[in-house]
Structure formats: structure tokens, C-alpha cells
CSV table of C-alpha atoms in Angstrom, one decimal:
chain,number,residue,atom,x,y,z
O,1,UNK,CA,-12.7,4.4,-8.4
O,2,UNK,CA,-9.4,6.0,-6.5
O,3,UNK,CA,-11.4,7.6,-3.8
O,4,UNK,CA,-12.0,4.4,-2.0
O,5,UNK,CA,-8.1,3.8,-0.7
O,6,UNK,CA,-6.5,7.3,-1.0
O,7,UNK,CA,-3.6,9.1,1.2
O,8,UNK,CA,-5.3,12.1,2.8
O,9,UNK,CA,-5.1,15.2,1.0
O,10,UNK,CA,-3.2,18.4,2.2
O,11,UNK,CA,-6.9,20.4,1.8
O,12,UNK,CA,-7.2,21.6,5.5
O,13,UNK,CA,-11.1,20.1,5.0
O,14,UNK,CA,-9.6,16.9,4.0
O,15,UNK,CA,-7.4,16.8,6.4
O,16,UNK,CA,-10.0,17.4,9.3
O,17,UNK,CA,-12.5,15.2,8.2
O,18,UNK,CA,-9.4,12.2,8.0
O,19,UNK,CA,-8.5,13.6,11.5
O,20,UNK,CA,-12.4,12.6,12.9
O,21,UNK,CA,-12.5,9.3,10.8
O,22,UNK,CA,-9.5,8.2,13.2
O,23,UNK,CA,-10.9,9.4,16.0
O,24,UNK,CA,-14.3,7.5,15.3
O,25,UNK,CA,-12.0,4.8,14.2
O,26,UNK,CA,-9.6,4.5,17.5
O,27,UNK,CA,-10.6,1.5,18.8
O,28,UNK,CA,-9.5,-0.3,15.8
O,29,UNK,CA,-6.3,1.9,15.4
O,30,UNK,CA,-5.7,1.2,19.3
O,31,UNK,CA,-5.4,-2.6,18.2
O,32,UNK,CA,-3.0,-1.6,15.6
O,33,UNK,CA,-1.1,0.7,17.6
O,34,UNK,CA,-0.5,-1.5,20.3
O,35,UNK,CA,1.4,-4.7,18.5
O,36,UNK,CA,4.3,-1.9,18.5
O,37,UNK,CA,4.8,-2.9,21.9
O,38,UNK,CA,7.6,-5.2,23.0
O,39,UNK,CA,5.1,-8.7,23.8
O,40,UNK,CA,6.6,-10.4,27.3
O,41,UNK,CA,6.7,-14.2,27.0
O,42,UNK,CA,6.7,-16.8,24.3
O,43,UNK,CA,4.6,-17.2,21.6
O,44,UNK,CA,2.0,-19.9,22.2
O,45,UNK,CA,1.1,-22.1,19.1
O,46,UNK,CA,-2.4,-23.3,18.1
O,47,UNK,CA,-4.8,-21.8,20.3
O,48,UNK,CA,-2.4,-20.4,23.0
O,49,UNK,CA,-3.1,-16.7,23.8
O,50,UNK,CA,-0.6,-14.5,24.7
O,51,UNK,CA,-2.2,-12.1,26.7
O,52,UNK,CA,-1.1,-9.1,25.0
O,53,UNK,CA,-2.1,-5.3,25.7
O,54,UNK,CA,-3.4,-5.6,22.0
O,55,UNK,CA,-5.3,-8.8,22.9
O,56,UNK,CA,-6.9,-6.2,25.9
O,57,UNK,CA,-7.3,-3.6,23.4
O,58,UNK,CA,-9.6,-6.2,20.8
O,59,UNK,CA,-11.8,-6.8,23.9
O,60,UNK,CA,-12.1,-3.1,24.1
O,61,UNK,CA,-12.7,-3.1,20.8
O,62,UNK,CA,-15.7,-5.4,21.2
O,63,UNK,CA,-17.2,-3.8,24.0
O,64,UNK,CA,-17.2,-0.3,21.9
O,65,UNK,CA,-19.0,-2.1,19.4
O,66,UNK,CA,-21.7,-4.0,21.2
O,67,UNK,CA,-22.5,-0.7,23.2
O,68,UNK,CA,-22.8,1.3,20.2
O,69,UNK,CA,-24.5,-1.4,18.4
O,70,UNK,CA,-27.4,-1.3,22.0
O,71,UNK,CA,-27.6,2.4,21.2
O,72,UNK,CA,-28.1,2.2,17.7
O,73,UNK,CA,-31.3,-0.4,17.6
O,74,UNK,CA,-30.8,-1.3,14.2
O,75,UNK,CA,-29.9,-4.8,12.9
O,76,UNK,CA,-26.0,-5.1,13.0
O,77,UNK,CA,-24.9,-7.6,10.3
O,78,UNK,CA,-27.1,-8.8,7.4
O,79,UNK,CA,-28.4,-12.5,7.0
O,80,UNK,CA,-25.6,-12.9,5.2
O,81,UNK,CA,-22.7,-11.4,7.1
O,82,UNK,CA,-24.3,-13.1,10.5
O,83,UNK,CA,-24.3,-16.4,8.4
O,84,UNK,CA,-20.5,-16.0,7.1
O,85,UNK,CA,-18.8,-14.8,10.5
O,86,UNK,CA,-21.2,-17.1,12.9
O,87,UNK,CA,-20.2,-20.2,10.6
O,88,UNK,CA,-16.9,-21.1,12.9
O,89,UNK,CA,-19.2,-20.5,16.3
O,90,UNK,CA,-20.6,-24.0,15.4
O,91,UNK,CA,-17.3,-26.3,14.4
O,92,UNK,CA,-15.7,-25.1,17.6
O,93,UNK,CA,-18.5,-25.6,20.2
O,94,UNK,CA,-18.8,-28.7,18.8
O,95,UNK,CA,-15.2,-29.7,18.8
O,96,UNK,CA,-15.4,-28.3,22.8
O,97,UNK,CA,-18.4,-30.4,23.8
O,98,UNK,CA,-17.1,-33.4,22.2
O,99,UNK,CA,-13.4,-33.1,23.6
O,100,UNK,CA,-12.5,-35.5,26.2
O,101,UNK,CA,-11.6,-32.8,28.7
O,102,UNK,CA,-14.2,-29.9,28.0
O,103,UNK,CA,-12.6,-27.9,30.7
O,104,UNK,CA,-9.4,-27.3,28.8
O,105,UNK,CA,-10.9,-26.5,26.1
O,106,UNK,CA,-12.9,-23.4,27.2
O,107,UNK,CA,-9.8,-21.0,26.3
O,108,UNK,CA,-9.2,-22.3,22.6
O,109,UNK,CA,-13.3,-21.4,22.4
O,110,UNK,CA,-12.7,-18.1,23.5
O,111,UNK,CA,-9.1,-17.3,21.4
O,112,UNK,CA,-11.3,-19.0,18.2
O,113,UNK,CA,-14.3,-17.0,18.9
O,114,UNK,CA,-12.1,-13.7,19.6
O,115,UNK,CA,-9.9,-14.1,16.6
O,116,UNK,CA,-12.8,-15.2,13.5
O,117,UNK,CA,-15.5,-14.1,15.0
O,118,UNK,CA,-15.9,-11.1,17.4
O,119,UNK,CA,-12.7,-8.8,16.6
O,120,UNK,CA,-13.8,-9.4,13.0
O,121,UNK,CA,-17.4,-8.3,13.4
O,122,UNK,CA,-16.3,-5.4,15.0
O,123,UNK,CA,-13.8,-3.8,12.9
O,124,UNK,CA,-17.0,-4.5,10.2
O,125,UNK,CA,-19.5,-2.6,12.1
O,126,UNK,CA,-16.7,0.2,13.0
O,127,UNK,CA,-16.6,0.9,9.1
O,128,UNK,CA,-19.2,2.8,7.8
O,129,UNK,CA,-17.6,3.4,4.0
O,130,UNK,CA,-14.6,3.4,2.0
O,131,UNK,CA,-12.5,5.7,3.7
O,132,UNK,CA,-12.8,5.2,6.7
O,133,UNK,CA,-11.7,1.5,5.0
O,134,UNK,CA,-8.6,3.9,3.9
O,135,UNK,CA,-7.5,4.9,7.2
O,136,UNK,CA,-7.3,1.1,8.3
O,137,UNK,CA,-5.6,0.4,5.3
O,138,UNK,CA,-3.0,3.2,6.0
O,139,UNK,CA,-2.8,1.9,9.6
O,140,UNK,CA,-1.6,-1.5,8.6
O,141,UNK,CA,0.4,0.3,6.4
O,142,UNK,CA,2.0,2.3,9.1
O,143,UNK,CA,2.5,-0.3,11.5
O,144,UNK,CA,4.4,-2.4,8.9
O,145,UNK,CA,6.7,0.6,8.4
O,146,UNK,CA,7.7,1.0,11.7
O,147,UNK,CA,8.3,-2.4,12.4
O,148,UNK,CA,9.8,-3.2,9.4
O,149,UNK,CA,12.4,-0.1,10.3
O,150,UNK,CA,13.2,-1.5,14.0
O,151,UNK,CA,13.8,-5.3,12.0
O,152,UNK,CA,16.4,-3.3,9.4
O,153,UNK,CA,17.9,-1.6,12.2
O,154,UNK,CA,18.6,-5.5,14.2
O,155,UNK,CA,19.9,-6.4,10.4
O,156,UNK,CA,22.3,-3.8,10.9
O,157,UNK,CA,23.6,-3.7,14.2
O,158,UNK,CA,23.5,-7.4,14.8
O,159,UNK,CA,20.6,-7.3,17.4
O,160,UNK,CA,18.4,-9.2,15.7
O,161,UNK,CA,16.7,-12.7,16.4
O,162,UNK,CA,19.7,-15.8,15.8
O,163,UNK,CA,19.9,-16.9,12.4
O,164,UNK,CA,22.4,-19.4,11.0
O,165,UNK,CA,24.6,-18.4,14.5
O,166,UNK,CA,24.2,-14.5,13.7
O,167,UNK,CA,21.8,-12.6,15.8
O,168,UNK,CA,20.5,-10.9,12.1
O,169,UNK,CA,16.9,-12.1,11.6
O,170,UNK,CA,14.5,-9.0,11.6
O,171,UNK,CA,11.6,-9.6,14.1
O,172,UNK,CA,11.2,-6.0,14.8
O,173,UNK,CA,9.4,-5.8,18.4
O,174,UNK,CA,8.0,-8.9,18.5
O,175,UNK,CA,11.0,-10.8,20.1
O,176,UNK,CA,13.1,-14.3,18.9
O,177,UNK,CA,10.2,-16.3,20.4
O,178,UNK,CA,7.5,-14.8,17.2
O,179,UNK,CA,9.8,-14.6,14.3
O,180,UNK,CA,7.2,-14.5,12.2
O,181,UNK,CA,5.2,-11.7,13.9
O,182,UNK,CA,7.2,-9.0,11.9
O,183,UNK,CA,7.0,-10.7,8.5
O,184,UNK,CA,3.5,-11.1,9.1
O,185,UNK,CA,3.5,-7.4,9.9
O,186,UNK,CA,5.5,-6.4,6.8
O,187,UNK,CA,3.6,-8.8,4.8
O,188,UNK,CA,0.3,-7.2,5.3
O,189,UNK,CA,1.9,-4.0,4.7
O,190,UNK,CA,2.9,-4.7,1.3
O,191,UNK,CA,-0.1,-6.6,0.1
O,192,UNK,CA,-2.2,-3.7,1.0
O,193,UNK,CA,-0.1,-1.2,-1.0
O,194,UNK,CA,0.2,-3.2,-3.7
O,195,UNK,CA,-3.5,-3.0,-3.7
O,196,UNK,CA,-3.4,0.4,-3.7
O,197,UNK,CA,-0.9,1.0,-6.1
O,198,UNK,CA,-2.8,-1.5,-8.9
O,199,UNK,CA,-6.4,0.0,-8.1
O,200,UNK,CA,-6.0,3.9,-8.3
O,201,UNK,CA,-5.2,6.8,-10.4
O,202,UNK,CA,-1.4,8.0,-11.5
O,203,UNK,CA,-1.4,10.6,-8.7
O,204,UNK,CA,0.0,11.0,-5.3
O,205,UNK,CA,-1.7,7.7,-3.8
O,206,UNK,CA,0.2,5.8,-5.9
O,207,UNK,CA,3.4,6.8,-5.7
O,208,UNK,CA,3.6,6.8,-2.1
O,209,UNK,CA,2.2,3.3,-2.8
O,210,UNK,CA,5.4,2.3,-4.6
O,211,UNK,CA,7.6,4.2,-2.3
O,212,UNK,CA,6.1,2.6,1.0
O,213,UNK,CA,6.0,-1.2,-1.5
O,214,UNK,CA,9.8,-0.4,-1.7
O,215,UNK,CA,10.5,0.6,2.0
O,216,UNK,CA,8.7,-2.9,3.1
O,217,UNK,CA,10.1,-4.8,0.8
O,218,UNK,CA,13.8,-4.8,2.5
O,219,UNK,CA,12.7,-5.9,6.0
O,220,UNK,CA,10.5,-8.8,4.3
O,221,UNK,CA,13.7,-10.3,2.9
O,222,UNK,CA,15.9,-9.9,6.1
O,223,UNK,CA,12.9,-11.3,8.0
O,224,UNK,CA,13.8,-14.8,6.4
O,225,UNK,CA,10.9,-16.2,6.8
O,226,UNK,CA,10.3,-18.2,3.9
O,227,UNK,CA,6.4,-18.7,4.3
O,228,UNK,CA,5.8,-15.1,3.9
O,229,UNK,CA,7.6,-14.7,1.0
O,230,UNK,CA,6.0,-17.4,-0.4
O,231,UNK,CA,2.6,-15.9,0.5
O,232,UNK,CA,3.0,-12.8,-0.3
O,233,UNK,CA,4.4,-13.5,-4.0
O,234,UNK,CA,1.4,-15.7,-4.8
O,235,UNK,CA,-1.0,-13.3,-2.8
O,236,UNK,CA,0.9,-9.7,-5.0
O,237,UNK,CA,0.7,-11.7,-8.3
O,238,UNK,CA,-3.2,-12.5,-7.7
O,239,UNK,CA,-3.4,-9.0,-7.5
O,240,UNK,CA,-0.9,-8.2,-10.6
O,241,UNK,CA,-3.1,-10.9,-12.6
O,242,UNK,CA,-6.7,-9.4,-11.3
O,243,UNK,CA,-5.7,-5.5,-12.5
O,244,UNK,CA,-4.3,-6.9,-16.2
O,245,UNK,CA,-2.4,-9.0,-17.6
O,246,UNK,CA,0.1,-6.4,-19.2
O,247,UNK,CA,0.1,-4.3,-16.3
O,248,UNK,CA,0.8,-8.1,-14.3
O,249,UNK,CA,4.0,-8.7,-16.6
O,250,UNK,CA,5.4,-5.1,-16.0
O,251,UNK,CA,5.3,-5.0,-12.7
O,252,UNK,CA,6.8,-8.6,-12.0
O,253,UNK,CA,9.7,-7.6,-14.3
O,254,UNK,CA,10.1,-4.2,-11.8
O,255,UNK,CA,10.1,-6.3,-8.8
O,256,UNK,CA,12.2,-8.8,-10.4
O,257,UNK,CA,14.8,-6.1,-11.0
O,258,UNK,CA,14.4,-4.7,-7.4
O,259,UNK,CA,15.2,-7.7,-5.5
O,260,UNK,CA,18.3,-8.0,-8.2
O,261,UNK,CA,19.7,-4.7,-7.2
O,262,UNK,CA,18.1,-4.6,-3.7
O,263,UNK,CA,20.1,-8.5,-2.5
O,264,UNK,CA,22.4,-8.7,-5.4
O,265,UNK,CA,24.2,-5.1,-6.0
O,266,UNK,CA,23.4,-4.0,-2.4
O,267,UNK,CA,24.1,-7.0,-1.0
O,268,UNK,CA,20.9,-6.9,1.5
O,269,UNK,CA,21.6,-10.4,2.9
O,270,UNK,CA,22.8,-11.9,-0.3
O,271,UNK,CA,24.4,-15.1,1.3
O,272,UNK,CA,21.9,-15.8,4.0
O,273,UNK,CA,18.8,-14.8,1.4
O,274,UNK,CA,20.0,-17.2,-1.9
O,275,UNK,CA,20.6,-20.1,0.8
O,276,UNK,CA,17.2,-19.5,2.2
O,277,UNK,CA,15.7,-19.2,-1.2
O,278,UNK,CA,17.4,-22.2,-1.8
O,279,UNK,CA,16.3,-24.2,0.8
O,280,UNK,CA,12.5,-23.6,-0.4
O,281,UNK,CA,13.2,-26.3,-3.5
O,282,UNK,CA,15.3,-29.1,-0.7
O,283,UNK,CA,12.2,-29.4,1.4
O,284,UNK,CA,11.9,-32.7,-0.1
O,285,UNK,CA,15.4,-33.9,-0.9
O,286,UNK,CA,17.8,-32.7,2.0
O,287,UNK,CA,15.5,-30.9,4.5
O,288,UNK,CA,16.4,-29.2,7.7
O,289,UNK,CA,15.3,-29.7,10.7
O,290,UNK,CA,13.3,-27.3,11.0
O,291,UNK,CA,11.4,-28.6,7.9
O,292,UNK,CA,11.5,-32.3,9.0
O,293,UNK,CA,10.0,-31.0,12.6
O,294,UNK,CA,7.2,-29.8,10.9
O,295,UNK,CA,6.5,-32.8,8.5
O,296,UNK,CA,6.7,-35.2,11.4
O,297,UNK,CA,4.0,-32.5,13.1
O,298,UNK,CA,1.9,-32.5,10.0
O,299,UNK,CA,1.8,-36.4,9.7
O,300,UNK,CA,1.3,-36.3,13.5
O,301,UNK,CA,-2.2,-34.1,13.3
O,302,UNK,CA,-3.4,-36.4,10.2
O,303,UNK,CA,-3.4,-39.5,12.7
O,304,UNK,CA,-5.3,-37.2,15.2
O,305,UNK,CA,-7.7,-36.5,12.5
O,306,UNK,CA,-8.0,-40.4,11.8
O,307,UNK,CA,-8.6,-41.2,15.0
O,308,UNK,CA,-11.5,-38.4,15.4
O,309,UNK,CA,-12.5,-37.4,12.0
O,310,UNK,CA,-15.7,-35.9,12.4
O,311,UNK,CA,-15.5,-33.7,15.7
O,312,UNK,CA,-11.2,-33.9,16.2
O,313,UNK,CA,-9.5,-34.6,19.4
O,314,UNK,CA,-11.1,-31.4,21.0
O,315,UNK,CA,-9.5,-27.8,21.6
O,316,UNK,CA,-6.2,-27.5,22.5
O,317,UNK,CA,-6.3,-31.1,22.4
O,318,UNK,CA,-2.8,-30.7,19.6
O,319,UNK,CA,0.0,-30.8,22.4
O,320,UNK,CA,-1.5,-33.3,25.0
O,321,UNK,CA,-1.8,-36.4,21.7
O,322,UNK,CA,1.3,-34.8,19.9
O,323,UNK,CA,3.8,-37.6,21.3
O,324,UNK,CA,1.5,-40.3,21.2
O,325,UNK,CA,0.9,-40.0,17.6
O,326,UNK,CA,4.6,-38.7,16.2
O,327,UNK,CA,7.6,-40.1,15.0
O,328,UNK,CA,11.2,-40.3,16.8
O,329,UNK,CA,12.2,-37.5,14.0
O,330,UNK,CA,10.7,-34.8,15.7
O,331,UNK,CA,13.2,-32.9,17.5
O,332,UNK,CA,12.1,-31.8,21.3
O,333,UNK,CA,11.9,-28.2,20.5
O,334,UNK,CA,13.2,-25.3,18.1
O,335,UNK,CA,16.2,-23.1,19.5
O,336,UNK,CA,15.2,-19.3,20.5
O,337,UNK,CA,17.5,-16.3,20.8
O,338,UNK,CA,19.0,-12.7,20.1
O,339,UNK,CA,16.7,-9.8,19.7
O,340,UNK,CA,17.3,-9.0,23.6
O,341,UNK,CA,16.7,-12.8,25.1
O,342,UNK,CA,18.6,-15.5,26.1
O,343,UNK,CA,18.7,-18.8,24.7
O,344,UNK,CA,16.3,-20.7,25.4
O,345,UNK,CA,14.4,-23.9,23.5
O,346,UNK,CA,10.8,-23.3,22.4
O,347,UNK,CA,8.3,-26.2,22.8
O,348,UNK,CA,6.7,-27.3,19.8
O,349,UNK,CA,2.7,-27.1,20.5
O,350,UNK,CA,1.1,-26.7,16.7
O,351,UNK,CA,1.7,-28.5,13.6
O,352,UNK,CA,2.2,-24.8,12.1
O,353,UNK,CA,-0.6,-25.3,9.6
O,354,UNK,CA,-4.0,-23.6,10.4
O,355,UNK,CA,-6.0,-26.1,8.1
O,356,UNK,CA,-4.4,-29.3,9.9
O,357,UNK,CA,-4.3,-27.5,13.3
O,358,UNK,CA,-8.2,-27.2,13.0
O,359,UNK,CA,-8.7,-30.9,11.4
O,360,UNK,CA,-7.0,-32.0,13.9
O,361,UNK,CA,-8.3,-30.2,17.0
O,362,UNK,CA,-11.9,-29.9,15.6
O,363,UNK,CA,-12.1,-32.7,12.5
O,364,UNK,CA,-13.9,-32.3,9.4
O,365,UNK,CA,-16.9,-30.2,10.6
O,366,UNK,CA,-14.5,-27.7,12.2
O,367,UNK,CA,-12.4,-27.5,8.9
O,368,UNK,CA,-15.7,-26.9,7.1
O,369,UNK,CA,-17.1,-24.7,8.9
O,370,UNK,CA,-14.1,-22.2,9.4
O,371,UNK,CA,-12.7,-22.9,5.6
O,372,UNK,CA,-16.2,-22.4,4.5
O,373,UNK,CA,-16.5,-19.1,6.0
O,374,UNK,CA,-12.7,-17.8,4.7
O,375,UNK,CA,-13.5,-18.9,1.4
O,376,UNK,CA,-16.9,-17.1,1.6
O,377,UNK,CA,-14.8,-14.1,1.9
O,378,UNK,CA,-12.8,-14.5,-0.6
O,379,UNK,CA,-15.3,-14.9,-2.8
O,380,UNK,CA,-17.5,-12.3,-1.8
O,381,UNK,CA,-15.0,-9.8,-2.0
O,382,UNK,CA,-13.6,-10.8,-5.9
O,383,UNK,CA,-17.4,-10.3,-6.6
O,384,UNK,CA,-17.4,-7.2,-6.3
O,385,UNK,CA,-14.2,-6.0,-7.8
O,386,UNK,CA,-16.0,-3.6,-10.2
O,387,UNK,CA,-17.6,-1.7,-6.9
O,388,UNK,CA,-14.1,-0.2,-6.1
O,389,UNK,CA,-10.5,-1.7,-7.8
O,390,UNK,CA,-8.5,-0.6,-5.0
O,391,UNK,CA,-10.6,-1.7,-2.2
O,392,UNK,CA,-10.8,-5.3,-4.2
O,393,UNK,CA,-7.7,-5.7,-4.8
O,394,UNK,CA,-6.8,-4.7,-1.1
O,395,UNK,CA,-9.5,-7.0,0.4
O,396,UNK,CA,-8.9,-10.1,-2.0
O,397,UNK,CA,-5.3,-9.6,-1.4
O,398,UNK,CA,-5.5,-9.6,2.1
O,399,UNK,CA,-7.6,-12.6,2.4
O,400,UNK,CA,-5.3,-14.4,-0.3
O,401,UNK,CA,-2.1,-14.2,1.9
O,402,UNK,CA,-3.7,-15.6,4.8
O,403,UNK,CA,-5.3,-18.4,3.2
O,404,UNK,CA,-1.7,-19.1,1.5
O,405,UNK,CA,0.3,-18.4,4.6
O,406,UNK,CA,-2.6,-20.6,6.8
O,407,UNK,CA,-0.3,-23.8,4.7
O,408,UNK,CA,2.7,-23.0,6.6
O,409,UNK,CA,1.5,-20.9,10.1
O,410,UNK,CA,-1.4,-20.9,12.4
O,411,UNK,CA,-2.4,-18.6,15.2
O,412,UNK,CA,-0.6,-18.3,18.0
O,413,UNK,CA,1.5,-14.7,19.5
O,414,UNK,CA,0.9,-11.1,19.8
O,415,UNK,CA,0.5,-10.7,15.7
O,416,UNK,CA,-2.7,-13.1,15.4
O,417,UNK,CA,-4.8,-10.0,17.1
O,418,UNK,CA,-4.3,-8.5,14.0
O,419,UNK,CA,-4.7,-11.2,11.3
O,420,UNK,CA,-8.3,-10.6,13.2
O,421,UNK,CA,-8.6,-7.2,12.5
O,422,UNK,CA,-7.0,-8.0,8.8
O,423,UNK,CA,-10.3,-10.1,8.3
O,424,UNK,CA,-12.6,-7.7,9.4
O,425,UNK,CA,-11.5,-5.2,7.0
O,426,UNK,CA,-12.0,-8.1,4.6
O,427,UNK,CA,-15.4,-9.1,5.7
O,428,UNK,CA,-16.6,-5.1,5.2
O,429,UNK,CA,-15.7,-5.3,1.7
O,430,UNK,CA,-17.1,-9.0,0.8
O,431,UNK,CA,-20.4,-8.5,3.2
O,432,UNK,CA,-21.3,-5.1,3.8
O,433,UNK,CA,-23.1,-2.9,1.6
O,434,UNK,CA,-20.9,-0.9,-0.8
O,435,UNK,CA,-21.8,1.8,-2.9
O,436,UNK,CA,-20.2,1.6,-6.5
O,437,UNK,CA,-17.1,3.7,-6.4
């Protein structure tokens, strides 16, 4: 059962057969790799792309695939897998056709289709069993490490994102203009090794599990970002609930003390952390206006949605009938800088909600169609938690988060490449065929 997700052994073998796995695995690793550098520009909301060398690198990715896919002659995907990937192919052509200006919709096709459907089919078709599902894991793991390091460092030194007039806010490389790129990062990083952790064997794997949970779980609290947190409590205590209930209760109490001693006798951002945390329970009675920017955006793409409700107001469609349809409280824009930039105010182009983005954008179909086909991932992959624990808990996890954070985010900047990549590693566990561990 611990074989699916383990660290590489010192064995020179093991070691040299990991070694080939990453070289077979590169492309995808390339896409990981890559989000470590500094991203130029904004981050677009909604369907925006960002034109990023990891965005280049997923296109790579693709073209690797297809070619080796030609050579190969054998069906790709099963009936199944083509069903469950191809399902948001149809809400957003349809939303496209449909738009009123088909034109400007052609790039939210392609950012939809690159993002849920081609970058994920890839990374599935790149994995050929649990290992190699390892190294991926361990990728995500390492990525979230290093950024997570850089964002501790901007804690530190004050060179951070501006937070509360204090340029503090961990973002790692992802700049002011993403502040939730690095959480995100993080955020993956500690769902997966919490996955690891619960799923295998007292040994080595798990204790660099816990020590690598511990590392990440510092720059997740000086990200401030309070959707992650959110989402990546609810998405580890799935996890704690699916590997046992006693286990469940032992480990929240362990967490519960580390964030005591980690933000209370350290004093890791006590002040700016309890009045964060504290803002979580005033989103209804005394709300920023951060918070009342994005209620005013939410009740904006619900009168989209009632306008259009079967086909939505078309791709992209979000910013051009944002005005039209929102109230005097939404502010102009949200205030960008630190971390390296200058001031500068960031338009507000998404409702920063994925499922009201889409319902919006692409109506009820759309919503159905791309739910349908996340949810068909979730459940495929708690189906077959007795295959593998580890790789379950990793893959239901994963999936978990994003459907949890998708309340509060949507795509948009350099770190959506890898949400696709994130789902792909998903999709192999819930879709492919898996060999009991």
C-alpha cells in the first residue's frame, strides 16, 4: 500500500530507476519547474491568460503527448476517461457560439480547453503507474517548498506583497498582482503530504511527510490568504476523516497545537494572522472592502446568469456586462504593491468564484458540464481508495481543495497552469487503470 507515493530510496537501483522516471516525466516537471519563474505582468481574472513560460511549457507538454500518443497506435484514454475530460469541450463551444461577439471569445475557448481539458489529458497519458504518480507528487511538493521559502523570506525582510500598509504578505515569485499564486502553491503542497503522511507506512516517507507538512505550513499562514486556509482545512480533514476517525482526532489536536506554538509562542504573524482569522466570521456583519467588492461581483454574475441562463453571456463576456449589471458598492479596483512593484490598482475582471464565473459566462449547461466532469473526479477517485491509501488520499485531496477553493477563486495568473496539471494527476488515479497496491 506505501509503494504507490514513496520518497526515493538511497538503493543506487532505486535511485536510478527514480532518476529515468523524471526524465520520462520532464515535460510535466518542466511545467512545474517553470512557475518558479518571476511571471511579468498582472494577473488576468476569468479566462485571461498570462502568457507565461509555464503556459509555453503545457503546450509542450501537449505536443510531447500527441506525438507519442501517433507513435504508439493504441487508444489513448478509455470510454470513460474520453467521456469525463471531453465533458467541458461541449459547455464552452456552446457558450462561444452562442456569445454575442464569437470573436472575443475564441481565447477563453482555448485557456478553458488548455486548462480542463488538454494539460489534464496529458499529464494522464504521461503516467504510466504509481510512481511515476510519486515523482509528480514530490514535484508539487518541491515547488511548494521553494516558494513557500522565498514568501518566508519577504515575511522577514519586509519585501513582501502590501498587507495592512506593511509590504509582509508572502507571494513568493509570483508578484503583488497574484497573491494567491503562492498559497495556492503551498496549498497543494501540503494537501499532498498530508496524503502521504495518512496513506503509508511508519518509515522514512512519512516522516519527511510531517517535516515537509510542517515547513509549508508557516508560509500558508503569512500568505494571508484566507480562502486557502479555508480550503485546505476542509480539504486535510477530508483526508484525516477518510484514513480514521481516531487517527482524524489525533492529528487535528497536533495541528491545533502547532499553529498555537507556531503564531502564538513564535509569534509568526500573530497580530496580522488572529485579525485575519477574525475577519473570516465579519464577512457578514462588518465586511471589508475587499469582501463587499466581491459580494457586489457575485450578485453581479447572478443577474448575467438571469439574463442568459441556459448558454450565459458568452466567453469572456464577465468584464464587458460587469458595470451594467453591478451595484454603486463595488469599488473601481483592488490596490496592488510590494514584492518588487509599484503601486498600482488592479481591475476587477472575475467575480472570483469559478462556479459563478462559468454560470455566468457559459449558464447552466456550462456549469453542468464542467461541474459534472470535476465531481466525476472526485468520485472516481474515493472509489477506489482501497486500490492504494496514499494515492487516494492524495488524489481526493487534491480534487477536494480545488472544488472548495473554486467558492472563493477562479482561474486567472501564472499558478492556474498548474491547478491543470494538479487535475491530471487526479484524473490518472479516478480514470486510469490502477493495479491494487
Amino acid at each position: 500500500m506505501a509503494a504507490a507515493v514513496t520518497a526515493p530510496a538511497l538503493a543506487p537501483g532505486e535511485v536510478r530507476d527514480w532518476a529515468r522516471r523524471a526524465g520520462t516525466l520532464s515535460p510535466v516537471l518542466a511545467v512545474i519547474a517553470l512557475l518558479l519563474v518571476p511571471g511579468e505582468g498582472g494577473a488576468q481574472g476569468g479566462t485571461g491568460g498570462t502568457g507565461t513560460v509555464a503556459d509555453a511549457a503545457s503546450g509542450l507538454l501537449v505536443l510531447i503527448c500527441l506525438v507519442r500518443v501517433v507513435r504508439g497506435g493504441a487508444r489513448p484514454l478509455t470510454r470513460t476517461a474520453a467521456v469525463v475530460l471531453g465533458l467541458p469541450v461541449l459547455g464552452v463551444c456552446l457558450a462561444a457560439i452562442t456569445s454575442n461577439d464569437p470573436a472575443a471569445s475564441l481565447p477563453g475557448v482555448a485557456r478553458y480547453v488548455q486548462i480542463f481539458v488538454l494539460v489534464p489529458a496529458a499529464v494522464l497519458l504521461m503516467i504510466r503507474d504509481r510512481r511515476d504518480f510519486a515523482v509528480i507528487a514530490w514535484g508539487l511538493v518541491g515547488l511548494a517548498l521553494v516558494q513557500g521559502a522565498v514568501g518566508v523570506v519577504q515575511y522577514l525582510t519586509g519585501t513582501g506583497a502590501s498587507y495592512m500598509g506593511e509590504d509582509v504578505r508572502a507571494v513568493g515569485t509570483f508578484g503583488p498582482t497574484d497573491v494567491m499564486g503562492m498559497a495556492t502553491v503551498v496549498s497543494y503542497g501540503l494537501v499532498v503530504v498530508t496524503g502521504i503522511a495518512l496513506g503509508s507506512r511508519p518509515g522514512r516517507t512519512r516522516t519527511a511527510a510531517l517535516v515537509c507538512a510542517g515547513l509549508l505550513f508557516v508560509p500558508l499562514v503569512l500568505s494571508f490568504s484566507r480562502g486557502a486556509w479555508i480550503a485546505t482545512v476542509l480539504a486535510c480533514g477530508v483526508q484525516l476523516l477518510l484514513s480514521g476517525p481516531r487517527r482524524a482526532a489525533c492529528v487535528a489536536l497536533a495541528a491545533a497545537a502547532l499553529g498555537v506554538v507556531m503564531v502564538g509562542g513564535l509569534g509568526i504573524g500573530s497580530s496580522m494572522v488572529k485579525e485575519r482569522v477574525a475577519s473570516i466570521s465579519q464577512v457578514a456583519a462588518a465586511p471589508d472592502q475587499s469582501v463587499t467588492d466581491r459580494y457586489t461581483m457575485w450578485a453581479a454574475a447572478g443577474r448575467m446568469w438571469a439574463a442568459e441562463p441556459v448558454t450565459g453571456v458568452g466567453l469572456k463576456g464577465f468584464p464587458q456586462y460587469r458595470d451594467s449589471n453591478a451595484s454603486l458598492a463595488l469599488s473601481s479596483g483592488s490596490d496592488t504593491a510590494g514584492a518588487g512593484a509599484a503601486f498600482a490598482r488592479q481591475p476587477l475582471l472575475s467575480p472570483h468564484n469559478m462556479y459563478l464565473l462559468v454560470l455566468s459566462e457559459q449558464g447552466l449547461f456550462g456549469l453542468l458540464a464542467l461541474a459534472g466532469s470535476w465531481l466525476a473526479l472526485l468520485v472516481g477517485a474515493l472509489r477506489r481508495r482501497r486500490l492504494g491509501a496514499d494515492c487516494a488520499l492524495v488524489a481526493t485531496g487534491l480534487i477536494g481543495w480545488q472544488l472548495i477553493d473554486f467558492f472563493y477563486a477562479d482561474i486567472g495568473g501564472p499558478s492556474t497552469v498548474l491547478m491543470s496539471v494538479v487535475l491530471g494527476l487526479a484524473a490518472w488515479w479516478a480514470l486510469a487503470e490502477v493495479r491494487r497496491a
